[in-house]
Amino acid sequence: MLNFNFYSPTYFAFGKEREKETGKLVKRFGGTKVLIHYGGGSVVKSGLLDRIKKSLQNSGLSFIELGGAVPNPRSGLIYTGIELCKEKNIDFVLAVGGGSAIDSAKAIAVGALYDGDFWDFFTGKTIEKALPIATVLTLTAAGSEGSASMVITHENGMLKRGGYSDLIRPVFSILNPELTYTLPPYQTAAGVADMMAHVMERYFTNTKNVELTDRLGEAVMLTIINETPKVLKNPKDYEARANLMWAGTVAHNDICGAGREQDWASHKMEHEFSGLYDVTHGAGLAVIFPAWMKYVMKQDILRFAQFAVRIWGCEMDFQNPENTAREGIERYEQFMKSIGMPTRLSDLGAKVEDIPMLIDKLQLGDKTLGSFVKLTREDIRKIYELAV
Ligand code: NZQ
Ligand code: ZN
């Protein structure tokens, strides 16, 4: 096991009707003038936004609102949000929605206390301060409600990049599984693909003997696999939605990565893809991940066989563990197919001739990608080709 830091300071308010406590919690965490940030209108339609505003009013808090964060959130609205915060002396940012609204809100919270261009924090500058950010989650997927990251697409070049800091971990997140009842099946399934990927980016590692972290990741994956068919069959199955929602948070608050090297090559390859074609992040991952697994499997056949046996219940072929490893990847692909996820990047609009551009957009220079296997440009090309 490697030395590690694990810091997850978010206060989680989980369960039915917990959004009613929003005002109280904002106050508890020091907010007085709040920017409510949301997406394209699902929270308006569902009445959630009104309930949140009422809760803030009941706690005597003032607020302004900014909607319009799109999936794969863009830089333009963030510049607007930052100006708004500075002009109105906002001291607290509250995101209501899925990962896109939350990430957009995180970027606003960082930019509001910075004189330069917020994009600096996506190109290597260290975040030194940010307004407190909190979330009311409506979509189980990105894990941003408990994570130290934000992912934004800059309209100049459509570069999709991540920014990281413990300062953008939400101070509180309200998780009411009932708020996810209205999700379309495709969005639920794409969320599942993303959650699985968050564990797998940490599970396929060269670090040995991190038994507890392995077992935690396996518990999260098994929970996701068991609960997903239930919510797809009955979107209002509270218990199944609740288990999925908590699994999504635990998948990405980094407890499943403690003490080990993590990979993240598949996410970076997918980000270029969703930045360019504007597809749902989880759907892109459902296709990229198996291609990556097939390509890197030989790095550690026994780890892939462990994934097959423990997660998919495959029988171990002791004569030829590679057969077991391959079966596990196949079972993963079948699962994704069974929940309605695409199996090829071309289903999502990708073209073979775009592959060189996707690789260029990674801006690797002479660096490699990932850690389980350090991928060169040539490796990345082959993985994209396997996926198209
Ligand atoms: O915009 P609205 O109208 O709210 O509609 C959204 C959007 O169209 C809709 N939706 C959300 N909750 C709903 C709902 N529709 C009905 N009922 C509800 N309860 O769903 C659509 C997708 O929302 P979005 O927020 O884009 O989805 P998701 O949560 O999957 O977030 C995706 C973004 O998160 C990034 C991804 O790259 C992508 O940009 N990620 C962020 C991470 C992080 N910050 O830690 C890690 C992830 O790996 C990921 O990269
Ligand atoms: Zn993800």
Coordinates of C-alpha atoms and ligand atoms in Angstrom, one line a residue:
M1 CA 0.0 0.0 0.0
L2 CA 1.2 3.5 -0.8
N3 CA 1.2 6.5 1.5
F4 CA -2.0 8.4 1.0
N5 CA -4.1 11.4 2.0
F6 CA -7.9 11.0 2.2
Y7 CA -9.9 14.1 2.8
S8 CA -13.6 14.1 2.3
P9 CA -15.0 16.9 4.4
T10 CA -18.5 17.1 2.8
Y11 CA -21.5 16.9 5.0
F12 CA -24.0 14.6 3.4
A13 CA -27.7 15.1 4.1
F14 CA -29.2 11.9 2.6
G15 CA -32.9 10.9 2.3
K16 CA -36.4 11.9 1.6
E17 CA -37.3 15.6 1.6
R18 CA -33.8 16.6 2.8
E19 CA -33.8 19.6 0.3
K20 CA -36.1 21.3 2.7
E21 CA -33.1 21.8 4.9
T22 CA -31.1 23.7 2.3
G23 CA -31.5 27.1 3.9
K24 CA -30.5 25.8 7.3
L25 CA -27.4 24.2 5.9
V26 CA -26.3 27.2 3.9
K27 CA -26.5 29.2 7.1
R28 CA -24.7 26.6 9.1
F29 CA -21.8 26.7 6.6
G30 CA -21.6 30.5 6.6
G31 CA -23.5 31.6 3.5
T32 CA -25.4 34.9 3.4
K33 CA -25.7 35.8 -0.3
V34 CA -26.2 32.8 -2.4
L35 CA -25.8 32.2 -6.1
I36 CA -28.1 29.3 -7.1
H37 CA -26.7 27.6 -10.3
Y38 CA -28.6 25.0 -12.3
G39 CA -28.8 23.5 -15.7
G40 CA -31.3 23.5 -18.6
G41 CA -34.5 23.6 -16.6
S42 CA -35.3 20.1 -15.3
V43 CA -35.2 21.6 -11.7
V44 CA -37.6 24.3 -12.8
K45 CA -40.0 21.8 -14.3
S46 CA -39.9 19.5 -11.3
G47 CA -40.6 22.3 -8.9
L48 CA -37.3 21.6 -7.0
L49 CA -35.9 25.1 -7.7
D50 CA -39.0 26.7 -6.1
R51 CA -38.7 24.5 -3.0
I52 CA -35.0 25.4 -2.7
K53 CA -35.7 29.1 -3.0
K54 CA -38.5 28.8 -0.4
S55 CA -36.0 27.1 2.0
L56 CA -33.5 29.9 1.5
Q57 CA -36.2 32.5 2.1
N58 CA -37.3 30.8 5.3
S59 CA -33.8 31.0 6.6
G60 CA -33.6 34.7 5.8
L61 CA -31.0 34.3 3.1
S62 CA -30.7 36.5 0.0
F63 CA -30.0 34.8 -3.4
I64 CA -29.7 35.3 -7.1
E65 CA -30.0 32.6 -9.7
L66 CA -28.2 31.6 -12.9
G67 CA -29.5 28.7 -15.0
G68 CA -28.3 27.3 -18.3
A69 CA -25.4 25.0 -17.5
V70 CA -25.4 22.5 -20.4
P71 CA -24.2 18.8 -20.3
N72 CA -20.4 19.0 -20.8
P73 CA -20.5 22.5 -19.3
R74 CA -19.0 25.4 -21.2
S75 CA -16.7 28.2 -20.3
G76 CA -19.0 31.0 -21.5
L77 CA -21.6 30.7 -18.8
I78 CA -18.8 30.4 -16.2
Y79 CA -17.4 33.9 -17.1
T80 CA -21.0 35.2 -16.7
G81 CA -21.3 33.6 -13.3
I82 CA -18.0 34.9 -12.1
E83 CA -18.9 38.5 -13.1
L84 CA -22.3 38.1 -11.3
C85 CA -20.6 36.9 -8.1
K86 CA -18.2 39.8 -8.1
E87 CA -20.8 42.4 -8.9
K88 CA -23.3 41.1 -6.2
N89 CA -20.8 40.2 -3.5
I90 CA -21.9 36.6 -3.5
D91 CA -20.4 34.5 -0.7
F92 CA -21.8 31.0 -1.3
V93 CA -22.5 29.0 -4.5
L94 CA -25.3 26.4 -4.5
A95 CA -25.5 24.0 -7.4
V96 CA -28.8 22.3 -8.0
G97 CA -28.7 19.5 -10.6
G98 CA -26.3 16.9 -12.0
G99 CA -22.5 16.9 -12.5
S100 CA -22.6 19.6 -15.2
A101 CA -24.4 22.2 -13.0
I102 CA -22.2 21.2 -10.1
D103 CA -18.9 21.5 -12.1
S104 CA -20.0 24.8 -13.6
A105 CA -20.8 26.1 -10.1
K106 CA -17.4 24.9 -8.8
A107 CA -15.6 26.8 -11.6
I108 CA -17.6 29.9 -10.8
A109 CA -16.8 29.5 -7.1
V110 CA -13.1 29.4 -7.9
G111 CA -13.2 32.2 -10.5
A112 CA -15.1 34.5 -8.2
L113 CA -12.1 35.0 -5.9
Y114 CA -9.5 35.3 -8.7
D115 CA -8.5 38.3 -10.8
G116 CA -7.2 36.4 -13.8
D117 CA -8.8 33.9 -16.2
F118 CA -10.4 31.0 -14.4
W119 CA -9.2 28.7 -17.1
D120 CA -5.7 29.1 -15.6
F121 CA -6.8 26.5 -13.0
F122 CA -7.4 24.0 -15.8
T123 CA -4.0 24.4 -17.3
G124 CA -1.8 23.9 -14.3
K125 CA -2.3 26.8 -11.8
T126 CA -3.0 25.7 -8.2
I127 CA -6.3 26.8 -6.7
E128 CA -5.7 28.8 -3.6
K129 CA -9.1 29.9 -2.7
A130 CA -12.8 29.4 -3.6
L131 CA -16.2 30.4 -2.4
P132 CA -17.8 27.6 -0.4
I133 CA -19.8 25.4 -2.7
A134 CA -22.7 23.1 -1.9
T135 CA -25.0 20.9 -3.9
V136 CA -28.5 19.5 -4.2
L137 CA -28.0 16.4 -6.4
T138 CA -30.6 15.3 -9.0
L139 CA -28.5 12.8 -11.0
T140 CA -26.4 9.9 -9.8
A141 CA -23.3 9.8 -12.0
A142 CA -20.4 12.1 -11.9
G143 CA -19.8 12.0 -8.2
S144 CA -19.0 15.7 -8.2
E145 CA -21.2 16.1 -5.1
G146 CA -18.3 14.6 -3.1
S147 CA -15.3 15.0 -5.3
A148 CA -12.4 17.4 -5.5
S149 CA -12.7 17.8 -9.3
M150 CA -14.6 19.8 -11.9
V151 CA -14.6 19.2 -15.7
I152 CA -15.2 22.1 -18.1
T153 CA -15.1 22.4 -21.9
H154 CA -13.5 25.7 -23.1
E155 CA -15.3 26.9 -26.2
N156 CA -12.0 28.0 -27.6
G157 CA -10.9 24.7 -29.1
M158 CA -13.6 22.7 -27.4
L159 CA -10.9 21.4 -25.0
K160 CA -12.4 19.5 -22.1
R161 CA -10.2 19.7 -19.0
G162 CA -10.3 18.9 -15.3
G163 CA -9.4 21.2 -12.4
Y164 CA -8.6 19.7 -8.9
S165 CA -8.5 20.9 -5.4
D166 CA -9.8 19.9 -2.0
L167 CA -11.1 23.5 -1.8
I168 CA -13.8 22.6 -4.3
R169 CA -15.1 19.7 -2.4
P170 CA -18.7 20.7 -1.5
V171 CA -19.2 21.8 2.1
F172 CA -22.5 20.0 2.0
S173 CA -24.5 17.9 -0.4
I174 CA -28.1 17.0 -0.2
L175 CA -28.9 13.6 -1.6
N176 CA -32.6 12.8 -1.9
P177 CA -33.0 9.7 -4.1
E178 CA -36.6 10.7 -4.9
L179 CA -35.1 13.6 -7.0
T180 CA -33.7 11.1 -9.4
Y181 CA -37.1 9.5 -10.2
T182 CA -37.6 11.7 -13.3
L183 CA -34.3 10.7 -14.9
P184 CA -34.8 9.3 -18.4
P185 CA -33.6 5.6 -18.6
Y186 CA -30.7 6.6 -20.9
Q187 CA -29.4 9.2 -18.4
T188 CA -29.7 6.7 -15.5
A189 CA -27.8 4.1 -17.5
A190 CA -25.1 6.6 -18.6
G191 CA -24.7 7.5 -14.9
V192 CA -24.2 3.9 -14.1
A193 CA -21.5 3.6 -16.7
D194 CA -19.7 6.6 -15.2
M195 CA -19.9 5.3 -11.7
M196 CA -18.5 1.9 -12.7
A197 CA -15.7 3.7 -14.5
H198 CA -14.9 5.8 -11.4
V199 CA -14.2 2.6 -9.5
M200 CA -12.4 0.8 -12.4
E201 CA -10.0 3.7 -12.9
R202 CA -8.9 3.0 -9.4
Y203 CA -9.3 -0.8 -9.4
F204 CA -6.9 -1.5 -12.3
T205 CA -3.6 -0.6 -10.6
N206 CA -0.1 -1.8 -10.4
T207 CA 0.0 -1.3 -6.6
K208 CA -0.2 -4.6 -4.7
N209 CA -1.7 -5.5 -1.4
V210 CA -4.4 -2.8 -1.0
E211 CA -7.0 -5.3 0.1
L212 CA -9.5 -3.1 1.8
T213 CA -9.6 -0.6 -1.1
D214 CA -10.1 -3.5 -3.5
R215 CA -13.0 -4.8 -1.4
L216 CA -14.6 -1.4 -1.1
G217 CA -14.5 -0.9 -4.9
E218 CA -15.9 -4.4 -5.4
A219 CA -18.8 -3.6 -3.0
V220 CA -19.6 -0.5 -4.9
M221 CA -19.5 -2.3 -8.3
L222 CA -21.6 -5.2 -7.1
T223 CA -24.2 -2.8 -5.6
I224 CA -24.4 -0.8 -8.9
I225 CA -24.8 -4.1 -10.9
N226 CA -27.6 -5.3 -8.6
E227 CA -29.5 -2.1 -8.3
T228 CA -29.5 -0.8 -11.9
P229 CA -32.0 -3.3 -13.4
K230 CA -34.3 -2.5 -10.5
V231 CA -34.4 1.2 -11.2
L232 CA -34.7 0.7 -15.0
K233 CA -37.7 -1.5 -14.4
N234 CA -39.2 0.7 -11.8
P235 CA -37.8 4.3 -11.8
K236 CA -39.6 5.0 -8.5
D237 CA -38.0 2.1 -6.5
Y238 CA -36.8 4.3 -3.6
E239 CA -34.5 1.7 -2.1
A240 CA -32.8 0.9 -5.3
R241 CA -32.4 4.6 -6.2
A242 CA -31.0 5.2 -2.7
N243 CA -28.4 2.5 -3.0
L244 CA -27.3 3.7 -6.4
M245 CA -27.1 7.3 -5.3
W246 CA -24.8 6.5 -2.4
A247 CA -22.8 4.2 -4.5
G248 CA -22.2 7.0 -7.0
T249 CA -20.8 9.2 -4.3
V250 CA -18.6 6.6 -2.7
A251 CA -17.4 5.6 -6.2
H252 CA -15.7 9.0 -6.6
N253 CA -15.0 10.6 -3.3
D254 CA -11.7 8.7 -3.5
I255 CA -12.1 6.2 -0.7
C256 CA -12.0 3.5 -3.5
G257 CA -8.6 4.9 -4.6
A258 CA -6.8 5.1 -1.2
G259 CA -3.3 3.7 -1.1
R260 CA -2.8 3.0 -4.8
E261 CA -1.8 4.3 -8.1
Q262 CA -4.9 5.3 -10.2
D263 CA -5.1 5.3 -14.0
W264 CA -7.6 7.7 -15.5
A265 CA -6.5 7.2 -19.1
S266 CA -10.0 6.1 -20.2
H267 CA -11.5 9.2 -18.7
K268 CA -9.1 11.5 -20.4
M269 CA -9.7 9.8 -23.8
E270 CA -13.4 10.0 -23.2
H271 CA -13.2 13.7 -22.3
E272 CA -11.7 14.6 -25.7
F273 CA -14.4 12.6 -27.2
S274 CA -17.4 14.1 -25.3
G275 CA -15.8 17.6 -25.7
L276 CA -15.7 17.2 -29.5
Y277 CA -19.0 15.4 -30.2
D278 CA -20.9 16.6 -27.2
V279 CA -22.1 13.1 -26.1
T280 CA -23.0 12.0 -22.7
H281 CA -19.9 11.3 -20.7
G282 CA -21.0 7.9 -19.3
A283 CA -22.1 6.7 -22.8
G284 CA -18.6 7.5 -24.1
L285 CA -17.0 5.6 -21.2
A286 CA -19.2 2.5 -21.8
V287 CA -17.4 2.1 -25.1
I288 CA -13.9 3.4 -24.3
F289 CA -13.4 1.3 -21.2
P290 CA -13.7 -2.2 -22.7
A291 CA -11.4 -1.1 -25.5
W292 CA -8.9 0.0 -23.0
M293 CA -9.3 -3.2 -20.9
K294 CA -8.7 -5.4 -23.9
Y295 CA -5.6 -3.4 -24.9
V296 CA -4.0 -3.3 -21.5
M297 CA -5.2 -6.7 -20.0
K298 CA -1.8 -8.5 -20.4
Q299 CA -0.2 -6.0 -18.0
D300 CA -1.8 -8.0 -15.2
I301 CA -4.0 -10.9 -16.3
L302 CA -4.6 -12.0 -12.7
R303 CA -6.1 -8.7 -11.8
F304 CA -8.5 -8.9 -14.7
A305 CA -9.3 -12.5 -13.7
Q306 CA -10.0 -11.3 -10.2
F307 CA -12.4 -8.7 -11.7
A308 CA -14.1 -11.5 -13.7
V309 CA -14.5 -13.8 -10.7
R310 CA -15.4 -11.4 -7.9
I311 CA -17.6 -9.0 -9.9
W312 CA -19.1 -11.1 -12.6
G313 CA -19.1 -14.5 -11.0
C314 CA -17.0 -16.1 -13.7
E315 CA -15.3 -19.4 -13.0
M316 CA -11.5 -19.2 -12.7
D317 CA -9.7 -21.0 -15.5
F318 CA -6.5 -22.0 -13.7
Q319 CA -4.9 -23.5 -16.8
N320 CA -5.4 -20.3 -18.8
P321 CA -6.4 -17.2 -16.6
E322 CA -6.5 -15.1 -19.8
N323 CA -9.7 -16.8 -20.7
T324 CA -11.2 -15.8 -17.4
A325 CA -9.9 -12.2 -17.8
R326 CA -11.5 -12.0 -21.3
E327 CA -14.8 -13.4 -20.0
G328 CA -14.9 -10.6 -17.4
I329 CA -14.5 -7.9 -20.0
E330 CA -17.2 -9.5 -22.1
R331 CA -19.6 -9.7 -19.2
Y332 CA -19.0 -6.0 -18.5
E333 CA -19.8 -5.2 -22.2
Q334 CA -22.9 -7.4 -22.0
F335 CA -24.1 -5.5 -18.9
M336 CA -23.6 -2.1 -20.6
K337 CA -25.5 -3.4 -23.6
S338 CA -28.3 -4.7 -21.4
I339 CA -28.9 -1.3 -19.8
G340 CA -29.0 0.4 -23.2
M341 CA -25.5 1.8 -23.5
P342 CA -23.8 2.0 -26.9
T343 CA -21.1 -0.5 -27.8
R344 CA -19.2 1.5 -30.5
L345 CA -18.0 5.1 -30.6
S346 CA -19.4 5.3 -34.1
D347 CA -22.9 4.9 -32.5
L348 CA -22.1 8.2 -30.9
G349 CA -21.1 9.9 -34.1
A350 CA -17.3 9.3 -34.0
K351 CA -15.4 8.8 -37.3
V352 CA -12.2 6.9 -37.8
E353 CA -10.7 9.9 -39.6
D354 CA -11.2 12.0 -36.4
I355 CA -8.9 9.8 -34.4
P356 CA -5.7 11.8 -35.1
M357 CA -7.5 15.0 -34.0
L358 CA -8.7 13.3 -30.8
I359 CA -5.2 12.4 -30.0
D360 CA -3.8 15.9 -30.7
K361 CA -6.5 17.4 -28.5
L362 CA -5.0 15.4 -25.6
Q363 CA -1.9 17.7 -26.0
L364 CA 0.4 15.0 -24.6
G365 CA 3.7 16.4 -26.0
D366 CA 6.3 13.8 -25.1
K367 CA 4.3 12.6 -22.1
T368 CA 2.3 9.3 -21.8
L369 CA -1.3 8.8 -20.6
G370 CA -2.4 6.7 -17.6
S371 CA -0.4 4.7 -15.1
F372 CA -1.5 1.0 -15.3
V373 CA 0.1 1.0 -18.7
K374 CA 1.7 4.2 -19.8
L375 CA 0.0 4.8 -23.1
T376 CA 1.9 6.4 -26.0
R377 CA 0.1 8.2 -28.9
E378 CA 0.3 4.9 -30.9
D379 CA -1.3 3.0 -28.0
I380 CA -4.1 5.6 -27.8
R381 CA -4.7 5.4 -31.5
K382 CA -5.1 1.6 -31.3
I383 CA -7.6 1.9 -28.3
Y384 CA -9.7 4.5 -30.2
E385 CA -9.6 2.2 -33.2
L386 CA -10.8 -0.8 -31.1
A387 CA -13.7 1.4 -29.9
V388 CA -14.9 3.0 -33.1
Ligands
NZQ1 O1 -29.8 20.5 -17.5 P1 -31.1 19.9 -16.9 O2 -32.3 20.5 -17.5 O3 -31.1 19.9 -15.4 O4 -31.1 18.4 -17.5 C1 -30.1 17.4 -17.2 C2 -29.2 17.2 -18.4 O5 -29.9 17.3 -19.6 C3 -30.7 16.1 -17.0 N1 -31.2 15.9 -15.6 C4 -30.4 16.0 -14.4 N2 -31.1 15.6 -13.4 C5 -32.4 15.3 -13.8 C6 -32.4 15.4 -15.2 N3 -33.4 15.1 -16.0 C7 -34.5 14.7 -15.4 N4 -34.6 14.5 -14.0 C8 -33.5 14.8 -13.2 N5 -33.6 14.5 -11.9 O6 -29.7 15.2 -17.3 C9 -28.9 15.7 -18.3 C10 -27.4 15.4 -18.0 O7 -27.0 16.1 -16.8 P2 -25.5 16.3 -16.4 O8 -25.4 17.1 -15.2 O9 -24.7 16.7 -17.7 O10 -25.1 14.8 -16.1 P3 -23.9 14.2 -15.2 O11 -24.3 14.2 -13.8 O12 -23.7 12.9 -15.8 O13 -22.7 15.1 -15.4 C11 -21.8 15.0 -16.5 C12 -20.7 15.9 -16.4 O14 -19.8 15.6 -15.3 C13 -18.5 15.5 -15.7 C14 -18.6 14.9 -17.1 O15 -17.4 15.0 -17.8 C15 -19.8 15.7 -17.6 O16 -19.3 17.0 -18.1 N6 -17.7 14.7 -14.7 C16 -17.4 15.3 -13.5 C17 -16.7 14.7 -12.5 C18 -16.3 15.4 -11.3 N7 -16.6 16.7 -11.2 O17 -15.8 14.8 -10.3 C19 -16.2 13.4 -12.7 C20 -16.8 12.6 -13.9 O18 -15.8 11.7 -14.3 C21 -17.2 13.5 -15.0 O19 -16.1 13.7 -15.9
ZN2 ZN -16.6 10.1 -15.0

